[in-house]
Short mmCIF file of C-alpha atoms in Angstrom, two decimals:
data_model
loop_
_atom_site.label_atom_id
_atom_site.label_comp_id
_atom_site.label_asym_id
_atom_site.label_seq_id
_atom_site.Cartn_x
_atom_site.Cartn_y
_atom_site.Cartn_z
CA MET T 2 -54.34 97.44 86.97
CA GLU T 3 -51.58 96.68 89.36
CA ASP T 4 -51.60 93.14 89.07
CA ARG T 5 -51.85 93.36 85.23
CA ASP T 6 -48.63 95.47 85.32
CA SER T 7 -47.11 93.12 87.82
CA LEU T 8 -48.00 89.90 85.04
CA GLN T 9 -46.60 91.94 82.35
CA ALA T 10 -43.08 92.45 84.13
CA TYR T 11 -43.08 89.20 85.60
CA SER T 12 -43.69 88.14 81.65
CA GLU T 13 -40.67 90.32 80.57
CA ARG T 14 -38.23 89.21 82.96
CA LYS T 15 -39.14 85.55 82.08
CA ALA T 16 -38.71 85.97 78.32
CA LYS T 17 -35.15 87.87 79.23
CA ALA T 18 -34.20 85.12 81.28
CA LYS T 19 -34.81 82.71 78.85
CA GLU T 20 -32.97 84.85 75.91
CA ARG T 21 -30.00 84.84 78.10
CA ASN T 22 -29.92 81.51 78.98
CA GLU T 23 -30.16 80.48 75.42
CA ARG T 24 -26.88 82.93 74.30
CA LEU T 25 -25.30 81.75 77.53
CA ALA T 26 -26.19 78.10 75.92
CA HIS T 27 -24.84 78.64 72.73
CA SER T 28 -21.45 79.98 73.99
CA HIS T 29 -20.75 76.97 75.85
CA ILE T 30 -21.09 74.63 72.48
CA PRO T 31 -17.79 72.65 72.64
CA GLY T 32 -15.51 74.15 69.60
CA PRO T 33 -14.17 71.49 67.32
CA ARG T 34 -11.91 68.65 69.13
CA THR T 35 -8.28 69.85 69.54
CA TYR T 36 -5.17 68.22 68.12
CA PHE T 37 -4.40 66.79 71.19
CA GLY T 38 -7.81 65.83 71.75
CA ASN T 39 -8.30 63.83 68.61
CA TRP T 40 -4.39 62.21 70.00
CA LEU T 41 -6.08 60.73 72.70
CA LEU T 42 -8.75 59.19 70.97
CA ASN T 43 -6.10 57.72 68.53
CA PHE T 44 -4.12 56.65 71.30
CA VAL T 45 -6.35 55.04 73.21
CA ALA T 46 -8.30 53.44 70.54
CA ASN T 47 -5.07 52.00 68.95
CA LEU T 48 -3.80 50.67 72.30
CA THR T 49 -7.58 48.56 72.53
CA ARG T 50 -6.96 47.31 68.82
CA ARG T 51 -3.59 45.88 69.90
CA ARG T 52 -4.23 44.58 73.30
CA ALA T 53 -8.05 43.52 73.37
CA ASN T 54 -10.04 41.46 70.75
CA TRP T 55 -12.63 44.55 69.93
CA GLN T 56 -15.42 44.02 67.25
CA ILE T 57 -18.05 46.47 66.39
CA ILE T 58 -21.58 45.07 65.35
CA GLY T 59 -23.90 47.03 63.60
CA ARG T 60 -22.54 50.30 61.88
CA GLU T 61 -24.81 49.94 59.43
CA HIS T 62 -27.56 51.37 61.66
CA ILE T 63 -25.63 54.66 62.49
CA PRO T 64 -27.89 57.61 60.66
CA GLN T 65 -26.16 59.29 57.69
CA ASP T 66 -28.50 62.41 56.99
CA ARG T 67 -29.30 64.48 60.39
CA PRO T 68 -27.82 64.76 63.49
CA TYR T 69 -28.78 61.87 66.19
CA VAL T 70 -28.17 60.90 69.93
CA ILE T 71 -26.45 57.96 70.58
CA ILE T 72 -26.88 56.32 74.19
CA ALA T 73 -25.27 53.58 75.45
CA ASN T 74 -24.26 51.90 79.01
CA HIS T 75 -21.73 53.24 81.29
CA VAL T 76 -18.90 50.89 82.55
CA THR T 77 -15.19 52.75 81.54
CA PHE T 78 -13.98 56.02 81.85
CA ILE T 79 -13.18 54.98 78.28
CA ASP T 80 -16.58 54.03 77.25
CA ALA T 81 -16.74 57.48 74.77
CA VAL T 82 -13.49 56.84 73.13
CA TRP T 83 -14.55 53.47 71.69
CA ILE T 84 -17.95 55.02 70.58
CA LEU T 85 -16.45 57.78 68.98
CA LYS T 86 -13.72 55.67 67.19
CA SER T 87 -16.57 53.22 65.89
CA LEU T 88 -18.27 55.89 64.19
CA PRO T 89 -17.31 57.42 60.61
CA PRO T 90 -14.53 59.63 60.99
CA ASP T 91 -16.57 62.96 60.16
CA HIS T 92 -19.58 61.69 62.60
CA CYS T 93 -16.73 61.27 65.36
CA ASP T 94 -15.56 64.75 64.57
CA ARG T 95 -18.86 66.43 65.18
CA THR T 96 -20.00 64.47 68.18
CA CYS T 97 -20.14 65.95 71.70
CA ALA T 98 -20.46 63.95 75.18
CA LEU T 99 -22.80 65.00 77.81
CA ILE T 100 -20.37 64.31 81.07
CA GLY T 101 -20.84 64.75 84.83
CA ALA T 102 -18.77 68.15 85.80
CA ASP T 103 -17.08 66.32 88.46
CA LEU T 104 -15.59 64.85 85.96
CA LYS T 105 -12.88 67.36 85.29
CA THR T 106 -12.47 68.42 88.79
CA ASP T 107 -12.94 64.93 90.80
CA TYR T 108 -11.30 62.42 88.84
CA GLY T 109 -7.51 63.45 88.21
CA LEU T 110 -5.84 63.79 84.83
CA ILE T 111 -7.69 61.18 83.21
CA GLY T 112 -11.36 62.68 83.84
CA LYS T 113 -9.47 65.94 82.44
CA LEU T 114 -7.94 64.23 79.31
CA MET T 115 -11.53 62.32 79.00
CA THR T 116 -13.32 65.50 78.88
CA VAL T 117 -10.83 67.09 76.28
CA ALA T 118 -11.45 63.43 74.26
CA ALA T 119 -15.18 63.89 74.03
CA ARG T 120 -15.67 67.34 73.70
CA GLY T 121 -17.70 67.38 76.67
CA ILE T 122 -20.59 69.51 77.91
CA PRO T 123 -20.37 69.10 81.55
CA VAL T 124 -23.85 68.48 83.44
CA ASP T 125 -24.43 69.78 87.03
CA ARG T 126 -26.45 67.34 88.40
CA LYS T 127 -27.85 69.71 90.97
CA GLY T 128 -30.44 72.45 90.55
CA LYS T 129 -31.01 73.62 87.31
CA GLY T 130 -27.52 72.70 85.70
CA ALA T 131 -28.79 69.81 83.78
CA VAL T 132 -31.80 71.52 82.18
CA ARG T 133 -29.03 74.32 80.73
CA SER T 134 -26.89 71.21 79.64
CA LEU T 135 -29.80 70.00 77.88
CA ILE T 136 -30.12 73.18 76.21
CA ILE T 137 -26.64 73.65 75.30
CA ALA T 138 -26.92 69.77 73.62
CA LYS T 139 -29.72 70.97 71.87
CA ASN T 140 -28.41 73.95 70.27
CA ALA T 141 -25.06 71.71 69.46
CA MET T 142 -27.76 69.52 67.53
CA ALA T 143 -29.12 72.28 66.06
CA GLU T 144 -25.55 73.07 64.74
CA GLY T 145 -25.24 69.79 63.28
CA ASN T 146 -23.48 67.99 65.97
CA ASN T 147 -24.29 64.39 67.45
CA ILE T 148 -25.05 63.79 71.44
CA LEU T 149 -23.65 61.19 73.11
CA ILE T 150 -24.84 60.19 76.35
CA HIS T 151 -24.94 57.53 78.97
CA PRO T 152 -28.40 57.54 80.63
CA GLU T 153 -27.56 56.08 83.93
CA GLY T 154 -25.24 58.81 84.81
CA THR T 155 -22.54 57.53 86.09
CA ARG T 156 -20.28 53.99 86.07
CA SER T 157 -21.68 50.98 86.77
CA ARG T 158 -20.05 49.47 89.73
CA ASN T 159 -20.61 45.99 88.97
CA GLY T 160 -21.41 45.71 85.16
CA LYS T 161 -24.77 45.49 85.28
CA LEU T 162 -27.13 48.14 83.93
CA GLY T 163 -28.53 50.96 86.33
CA HIS T 164 -31.87 53.72 86.32
CA PHE T 165 -32.00 55.42 83.22
CA GLU T 166 -32.35 59.10 83.71
CA SER T 167 -34.30 61.17 81.01
CA GLY T 168 -32.20 63.60 79.49
CA ALA T 169 -31.68 61.72 76.06
CA ALA T 170 -35.30 60.35 76.23
CA TYR T 171 -35.71 64.02 76.30
CA LEU T 172 -33.42 65.16 73.61
CA GLY T 173 -35.09 62.57 71.42
CA TYR T 174 -38.94 63.32 71.96
CA LYS T 175 -38.61 67.54 72.18
CA TYR T 176 -36.56 67.51 69.02
CA LYS T 177 -37.70 64.47 67.18
CA ALA T 178 -33.95 63.50 66.67
CA PRO T 179 -33.07 59.31 65.95
CA ILE T 180 -31.55 57.65 69.46
CA LEU T 181 -28.70 55.31 68.31
CA PRO T 182 -28.49 52.59 70.88
CA VAL T 183 -24.79 51.23 71.40
CA TYR T 184 -24.22 48.60 73.92
CA ILE T 185 -20.95 47.95 75.32
CA LYS T 186 -20.28 43.90 76.36
CA GLY T 187 -16.85 43.45 77.96
CA GLY T 188 -15.68 46.79 79.36
CA HIS T 189 -16.54 46.27 82.65
CA ASP T 190 -13.83 43.32 82.74
CA ILE T 191 -11.11 45.78 81.28
CA TRP T 192 -11.45 48.54 83.38
CA PRO T 193 -13.93 47.69 86.45
CA PRO T 194 -14.13 50.57 89.12
CA GLY T 195 -11.49 50.99 91.63
CA GLN T 196 -9.03 49.41 89.55
CA LYS T 197 -6.25 52.04 88.32
CA LEU T 198 -5.66 51.53 84.67
CA PRO T 199 -7.35 49.27 81.76
CA ARG T 200 -6.12 45.57 81.87
CA PHE T 201 -6.55 44.47 78.14
CA ARG T 202 -5.34 41.00 78.87
CA ASP T 203 -6.45 38.17 81.05
CA LYS T 204 -3.75 36.67 83.55
CA LYS T 205 -2.47 34.42 81.32
CA GLY T 206 -1.71 37.01 78.38
CA HIS T 207 -4.90 36.12 76.07
CA PRO T 208 -6.63 39.14 74.66
CA LYS T 209 -9.80 40.25 76.71
CA ASN T 210 -13.11 40.61 74.50
CA LEU T 211 -14.58 44.03 73.96
CA THR T 212 -18.19 44.12 71.55
CA LEU T 213 -19.50 47.45 70.49
CA TYR T 214 -23.39 46.52 69.10
CA PHE T 215 -25.05 49.45 67.47
CA ALA T 216 -28.83 48.75 67.01
CA THR T 217 -31.39 50.08 64.55
CA CYS T 218 -32.31 53.86 65.67
CA ILE T 219 -35.46 54.60 68.04
CA GLU T 220 -37.24 57.77 66.83
CA GLY T 221 -38.10 60.23 69.31
CA GLY T 222 -41.28 61.24 67.80
CA ASP T 223 -42.70 57.74 67.87
CA PHE T 224 -43.21 58.21 71.50
CA ASP T 225 -46.45 60.20 73.32
CA ASP T 226 -43.88 61.46 76.22
CA ALA T 227 -40.19 61.71 76.98
CA LYS T 228 -41.06 59.31 80.06
CA GLU T 229 -42.72 56.52 77.44
CA LEU T 230 -39.58 56.51 75.64
CA ASN T 231 -37.25 56.35 78.27
CA ALA T 232 -38.70 53.45 79.53
CA ALA T 233 -38.40 51.76 76.02
CA LEU T 234 -34.99 52.76 76.12
CA GLU T 235 -34.03 51.06 79.24
CA GLN T 236 -36.20 47.91 78.35
CA LYS T 237 -33.97 47.55 75.33
CA PHE T 238 -30.75 47.40 77.23
CA GLN T 239 -32.14 45.23 79.94
CA GLU T 240 -32.85 42.59 77.62
CA TRP T 241 -29.68 43.55 75.51
CA GLN T 242 -27.66 42.92 78.98
CA SER T 243 -29.99 39.27 79.94
CA GLU T 244 -29.30 38.06 76.01
CA LEU T 245 -25.51 39.27 76.04
CA GLY T 246 -24.52 39.83 79.42
CA TYR T 247 -21.98 42.38 80.12
#
């Protein structure tokens, strides 16, 4: 009898904890992008257009009828700006980005500005922080938002792809969402780690090339589990990099 009562009490505590986490997650969904956030996006995008040779290929693959997950390789602090400003304006408005919680605290003014511009959902990589962030992302999608994720989790030090974490695959698989792959070529040359600010022109003053490639969506519901989906996503980007370079 005592064992049964203990089990019931445990189940009730677990249910209450789940409900509490869901409420907390809903309360942390980013609100609409601020006027300043939109100004930042436009400023960086316009600077890129004026200074670099910026091309966007494959925008016809952007879903029009439901929320989606965007995944991209991670090469600079302003990858999210380039991606967001490549979307239709209404899609840009309703897109959030999963970002490292340390971006706002450990990367000075640039980190704080990008958190605002990207409508960032902070991810604490330790403990249960990542799980909580995915719950927030799921709830944000339920309210009509798209989610931008860099599966590598951090910027590449040399332009080459790193290992893919499974957060984007989990969202795509769990909620049967389309995943829109975006490959950024040329970003590492514009703003490699260790360089204080982006340089859109070479030493001779010629514009550097920046190309964003949008591919056909990969349906999360077409895979047996998130691990299989994550492997397929990583393979897609490895093939892209082998074909296009970085």
